[in-house]
Short mmCIF file of N, CA and C in Angstrom, two decimals:
data_model
loop_
_atom_site.label_atom_id
_atom_site.label_comp_id
_atom_site.label_asym_id
_atom_site.label_seq_id
_atom_site.Cartn_x
_atom_site.Cartn_y
_atom_site.Cartn_z
N UNK A 297 96.32 85.74 42.72
CA UNK A 297 97.12 86.85 43.22
C UNK A 297 96.89 88.05 42.31
N UNK A 298 97.32 89.19 42.73
CA UNK A 298 97.16 90.41 41.95
C UNK A 298 98.50 91.08 41.77
N UNK A 299 98.52 92.07 40.89
CA UNK A 299 99.76 92.80 40.63
C UNK A 299 100.17 93.59 41.87
N UNK A 300 101.45 93.54 42.15
CA UNK A 300 102.01 94.27 43.29
C UNK A 300 102.52 95.61 42.77
N UNK A 301 102.01 96.73 43.29
CA UNK A 301 102.53 98.04 42.85
C UNK A 301 104.04 98.13 43.08
N UNK A 302 104.69 98.92 42.26
CA UNK A 302 106.15 99.02 42.30
C UNK A 302 106.69 99.49 43.65
N UNK A 303 105.94 100.27 44.38
CA UNK A 303 106.41 100.79 45.66
C UNK A 303 106.04 99.88 46.85
N UNK A 304 105.52 98.71 46.53
CA UNK A 304 105.08 97.77 47.57
C UNK A 304 105.90 96.48 47.50
N UNK A 305 105.85 95.70 48.58
CA UNK A 305 106.53 94.42 48.65
C UNK A 305 105.65 93.45 49.44
N UNK A 306 105.80 92.17 49.17
CA UNK A 306 105.03 91.16 49.89
C UNK A 306 105.95 90.43 50.86
N UNK A 307 105.54 90.42 52.11
CA UNK A 307 106.14 89.60 53.15
C UNK A 307 105.08 88.57 53.53
N UNK A 308 105.42 87.70 54.48
CA UNK A 308 104.48 86.68 54.90
C UNK A 308 104.28 86.75 56.40
N UNK A 309 103.05 87.02 56.80
CA UNK A 309 102.68 87.16 58.20
C UNK A 309 102.42 85.78 58.80
N UNK A 310 103.12 85.48 59.86
CA UNK A 310 102.99 84.20 60.55
C UNK A 310 102.22 84.42 61.85
N UNK A 311 101.15 83.65 62.01
CA UNK A 311 100.39 83.64 63.25
C UNK A 311 100.57 82.28 63.90
N UNK A 312 100.90 82.28 65.16
CA UNK A 312 101.00 81.04 65.91
C UNK A 312 99.87 81.00 66.92
N UNK A 313 99.11 79.90 66.88
CA UNK A 313 97.95 79.74 67.75
C UNK A 313 98.16 78.53 68.65
N UNK A 314 97.37 78.47 69.70
CA UNK A 314 97.40 77.29 70.55
C UNK A 314 97.08 76.07 69.71
N UNK A 315 97.90 75.04 69.84
CA UNK A 315 97.68 73.81 69.10
C UNK A 315 96.94 72.79 69.95
N UNK A 316 96.68 71.62 69.39
CA UNK A 316 95.94 70.59 70.12
C UNK A 316 96.67 70.07 71.36
N UNK A 317 97.99 70.24 71.40
CA UNK A 317 98.78 69.78 72.54
C UNK A 317 99.22 70.93 73.45
N UNK A 318 98.59 72.10 73.30
CA UNK A 318 98.96 73.24 74.13
C UNK A 318 98.47 73.01 75.56
N UNK A 319 99.27 73.41 76.50
CA UNK A 319 98.90 73.35 77.90
C UNK A 319 99.60 74.50 78.63
N UNK A 320 98.97 75.06 79.66
CA UNK A 320 99.62 76.12 80.41
C UNK A 320 100.67 75.59 81.41
N UNK A 321 100.70 74.28 81.58
CA UNK A 321 101.65 73.68 82.52
C UNK A 321 103.08 73.99 82.11
N UNK A 322 103.95 74.01 83.09
CA UNK A 322 105.38 74.15 82.82
C UNK A 322 106.08 72.90 83.32
N UNK A 323 106.62 72.16 82.40
CA UNK A 323 107.33 70.93 82.72
C UNK A 323 108.72 71.01 82.11
N UNK A 324 109.63 70.16 82.56
CA UNK A 324 110.96 70.15 81.92
C UNK A 324 110.88 69.87 80.41
N UNK A 325 109.94 69.02 80.00
CA UNK A 325 109.79 68.71 78.58
C UNK A 325 109.33 69.94 77.79
N UNK A 326 108.40 70.69 78.37
CA UNK A 326 107.93 71.90 77.70
C UNK A 326 109.00 72.98 77.68
N UNK A 327 109.80 73.06 78.72
CA UNK A 327 110.91 74.02 78.74
C UNK A 327 111.91 73.68 77.64
N UNK A 328 112.16 72.39 77.46
CA UNK A 328 113.07 71.94 76.40
C UNK A 328 112.48 72.26 75.02
N UNK A 329 111.18 72.02 74.86
CA UNK A 329 110.51 72.34 73.60
C UNK A 329 110.56 73.84 73.33
N UNK A 330 110.32 74.65 74.35
CA UNK A 330 110.38 76.10 74.19
C UNK A 330 111.78 76.55 73.79
N UNK A 331 112.79 75.95 74.38
CA UNK A 331 114.17 76.28 74.01
C UNK A 331 114.43 75.95 72.54
N UNK A 332 113.93 74.80 72.09
CA UNK A 332 114.10 74.41 70.68
C UNK A 332 113.34 75.36 69.77
N UNK A 333 112.15 75.77 70.18
CA UNK A 333 111.34 76.73 69.42
C UNK A 333 112.08 78.07 69.27
N UNK A 334 112.64 78.56 70.37
CA UNK A 334 113.37 79.83 70.33
C UNK A 334 114.65 79.72 69.50
N UNK A 335 115.35 78.61 69.62
CA UNK A 335 116.57 78.40 68.83
C UNK A 335 116.25 78.35 67.35
N UNK A 336 115.14 77.72 66.99
CA UNK A 336 114.74 77.65 65.59
C UNK A 336 114.45 79.06 65.05
N UNK A 337 113.75 79.85 65.84
CA UNK A 337 113.48 81.23 65.43
C UNK A 337 114.75 82.03 65.25
N UNK A 338 115.72 81.86 66.14
CA UNK A 338 117.01 82.55 66.01
C UNK A 338 117.74 82.12 64.75
N UNK A 339 117.67 80.83 64.43
CA UNK A 339 118.31 80.31 63.21
C UNK A 339 117.69 80.97 61.98
N UNK A 340 116.35 81.04 61.94
CA UNK A 340 115.68 81.66 60.79
C UNK A 340 116.00 83.15 60.71
N UNK A 341 116.13 83.82 61.85
CA UNK A 341 116.51 85.23 61.85
C UNK A 341 117.93 85.40 61.31
N UNK A 342 118.84 84.53 61.75
CA UNK A 342 120.24 84.60 61.28
C UNK A 342 120.33 84.38 59.77
N UNK A 343 119.43 83.57 59.24
CA UNK A 343 119.40 83.30 57.80
C UNK A 343 118.69 84.41 57.02
N UNK A 344 118.10 85.37 57.72
CA UNK A 344 117.39 86.46 57.06
C UNK A 344 115.99 86.10 56.60
N UNK A 345 115.48 84.96 57.02
CA UNK A 345 114.14 84.51 56.59
C UNK A 345 113.03 85.03 57.49
N UNK A 346 113.29 85.13 58.78
CA UNK A 346 112.30 85.60 59.75
C UNK A 346 112.81 86.94 60.27
N UNK A 347 112.17 88.03 59.83
CA UNK A 347 112.76 89.34 60.11
C UNK A 347 112.26 89.98 61.39
N UNK A 348 111.11 89.55 61.86
CA UNK A 348 110.60 90.03 63.14
C UNK A 348 109.73 88.91 63.70
N UNK A 349 109.78 88.73 65.01
CA UNK A 349 109.09 87.58 65.60
C UNK A 349 108.95 87.81 67.10
N UNK A 350 107.87 87.33 67.67
CA UNK A 350 107.73 87.43 69.11
C UNK A 350 106.39 86.94 69.60
N UNK A 351 106.30 86.74 70.92
CA UNK A 351 105.06 86.24 71.51
C UNK A 351 104.03 87.36 71.69
N UNK A 352 102.78 86.95 71.72
CA UNK A 352 101.70 87.84 72.14
C UNK A 352 101.52 87.59 73.63
N UNK A 353 101.43 88.65 74.40
CA UNK A 353 101.53 88.49 75.85
C UNK A 353 100.20 88.67 76.59
N UNK A 354 99.08 88.51 75.88
CA UNK A 354 97.79 88.63 76.54
C UNK A 354 97.22 87.28 76.96
N UNK A 355 98.01 86.21 76.80
CA UNK A 355 97.63 84.85 77.20
C UNK A 355 96.36 84.36 76.50
N UNK A 356 96.16 84.81 75.26
CA UNK A 356 94.99 84.39 74.49
C UNK A 356 95.27 83.19 73.61
N UNK A 357 94.35 82.94 72.71
CA UNK A 357 94.45 81.83 71.76
C UNK A 357 95.62 82.04 70.79
N UNK A 358 95.79 83.29 70.34
CA UNK A 358 96.96 83.61 69.51
C UNK A 358 98.17 83.72 70.42
N UNK A 359 99.24 83.01 70.09
CA UNK A 359 100.41 82.94 70.96
C UNK A 359 101.59 83.76 70.47
N UNK A 360 101.67 84.01 69.15
CA UNK A 360 102.80 84.77 68.63
C UNK A 360 102.59 85.17 67.19
N UNK A 361 103.47 86.04 66.70
CA UNK A 361 103.40 86.45 65.30
C UNK A 361 104.81 86.78 64.81
N UNK A 362 104.95 86.80 63.53
CA UNK A 362 106.23 87.12 62.92
C UNK A 362 106.05 87.48 61.46
N UNK A 363 107.12 87.93 60.86
CA UNK A 363 107.13 88.30 59.45
C UNK A 363 108.27 87.55 58.77
N UNK A 364 107.91 86.78 57.74
CA UNK A 364 108.90 86.08 56.93
C UNK A 364 109.24 86.90 55.70
N UNK A 365 110.50 86.83 55.30
CA UNK A 365 110.97 87.35 54.02
C UNK A 365 111.44 86.14 53.22
N UNK A 366 110.55 85.60 52.40
CA UNK A 366 110.85 84.41 51.61
C UNK A 366 110.40 84.63 50.17
N UNK A 367 110.73 83.68 49.31
CA UNK A 367 110.38 83.79 47.90
C UNK A 367 108.92 83.46 47.63
N UNK A 368 108.25 82.75 48.57
CA UNK A 368 106.88 82.34 48.31
C UNK A 368 106.14 82.05 49.61
N UNK A 369 104.83 82.02 49.51
CA UNK A 369 103.99 81.62 50.62
C UNK A 369 104.29 80.18 51.03
N UNK A 370 104.51 79.34 50.06
CA UNK A 370 104.79 77.93 50.34
C UNK A 370 106.08 77.77 51.15
N UNK A 371 107.10 78.54 50.80
CA UNK A 371 108.35 78.48 51.55
C UNK A 371 108.15 78.96 52.98
N UNK A 372 107.44 80.07 53.14
CA UNK A 372 107.18 80.59 54.48
C UNK A 372 106.39 79.59 55.32
N UNK A 373 105.37 78.98 54.73
CA UNK A 373 104.57 78.00 55.47
C UNK A 373 105.40 76.78 55.85
N UNK A 374 106.25 76.32 54.93
CA UNK A 374 107.10 75.16 55.23
C UNK A 374 108.07 75.48 56.37
N UNK A 375 108.66 76.66 56.35
CA UNK A 375 109.56 77.06 57.44
C UNK A 375 108.81 77.15 58.76
N UNK A 376 107.62 77.71 58.73
CA UNK A 376 106.83 77.83 59.95
C UNK A 376 106.41 76.46 60.47
N UNK A 377 106.01 75.58 59.56
CA UNK A 377 105.59 74.24 59.96
C UNK A 377 106.73 73.39 60.50
N UNK A 378 107.97 73.75 60.17
CA UNK A 378 109.15 73.00 60.65
C UNK A 378 109.54 73.41 62.07
N UNK A 379 108.90 74.41 62.62
CA UNK A 379 109.17 74.85 63.99
C UNK A 379 108.90 73.68 64.95
N UNK A 380 109.83 73.38 65.86
CA UNK A 380 109.63 72.26 66.78
C UNK A 380 108.32 72.33 67.57
N UNK A 381 107.88 73.51 67.96
CA UNK A 381 106.64 73.63 68.72
C UNK A 381 105.42 73.33 67.85
N UNK A 382 105.51 73.65 66.57
CA UNK A 382 104.43 73.32 65.64
C UNK A 382 104.43 71.81 65.38
N UNK A 383 105.60 71.25 65.16
CA UNK A 383 105.68 69.82 64.92
C UNK A 383 105.19 69.01 66.12
N UNK A 384 105.37 69.53 67.32
CA UNK A 384 104.92 68.84 68.53
C UNK A 384 103.43 69.06 68.80
N UNK A 385 102.78 69.94 68.02
CA UNK A 385 101.37 70.20 68.22
C UNK A 385 101.07 71.18 69.33
N UNK A 386 102.10 71.75 69.93
CA UNK A 386 101.88 72.77 70.96
C UNK A 386 101.33 74.05 70.33
N UNK A 387 101.80 74.34 69.12
CA UNK A 387 101.35 75.50 68.36
C UNK A 387 100.84 75.06 67.00
N UNK A 388 99.99 75.86 66.42
CA UNK A 388 99.52 75.69 65.04
C UNK A 388 99.95 76.93 64.28
N UNK A 389 100.45 76.74 63.09
CA UNK A 389 100.98 77.82 62.27
C UNK A 389 100.01 78.20 61.17
N UNK A 390 99.85 79.51 60.98
CA UNK A 390 99.05 80.04 59.88
C UNK A 390 99.87 81.16 59.24
N UNK A 391 100.01 81.13 57.92
CA UNK A 391 100.83 82.13 57.23
C UNK A 391 100.00 82.78 56.13
N UNK A 392 100.09 84.11 56.04
CA UNK A 392 99.33 84.89 55.05
C UNK A 392 100.25 85.85 54.33
N UNK A 393 100.05 86.05 53.01
CA UNK A 393 100.80 87.09 52.30
C UNK A 393 100.35 88.46 52.81
N UNK A 394 101.32 89.33 53.01
CA UNK A 394 101.05 90.67 53.55
C UNK A 394 101.80 91.69 52.72
N UNK A 395 101.07 92.63 52.16
CA UNK A 395 101.69 93.65 51.32
C UNK A 395 101.86 94.94 52.13
N UNK A 396 103.04 95.53 52.00
CA UNK A 396 103.32 96.80 52.66
C UNK A 396 104.29 97.59 51.78
N UNK A 397 104.58 98.80 52.21
CA UNK A 397 105.49 99.64 51.45
C UNK A 397 106.92 99.13 51.53
N UNK A 398 107.63 99.21 50.42
CA UNK A 398 109.06 98.88 50.43
C UNK A 398 109.78 99.79 51.40
N UNK A 399 110.78 99.25 52.07
CA UNK A 399 111.58 100.03 52.98
C UNK A 399 111.05 100.07 54.40
N UNK A 400 109.90 99.46 54.65
CA UNK A 400 109.37 99.48 56.01
C UNK A 400 110.27 98.68 56.97
N UNK A 401 110.93 97.66 56.44
CA UNK A 401 111.91 96.90 57.20
C UNK A 401 113.27 97.12 56.56
N UNK A 402 114.32 97.18 57.36
CA UNK A 402 115.66 97.33 56.78
C UNK A 402 116.03 96.08 55.97
N UNK A 403 116.84 96.27 54.96
CA UNK A 403 117.28 95.13 54.12
C UNK A 403 118.32 94.30 54.78
#
């Protein structure tokens, strides 16, 4: 890692990709999984850990993205990997440290 300038802050960029169990089908089981995925995201938002999140709507390989506010990359990856859709293999999670100016997101 490198020194972070005083006017900058590190967040963690979450990319969600199609996983090995991804399918375009809509079944009651997938609707239930999607509901659990959305509820998990709302829980993380309520806790202040996931500050922005949403789907990518071009129907490509990348399915969604978000920004974590956590103490470490490891914490952000663990939270992302605990997502029910990731655990089910419908999505695959990738998390990267992302540096931006302080104040870009409200506290």
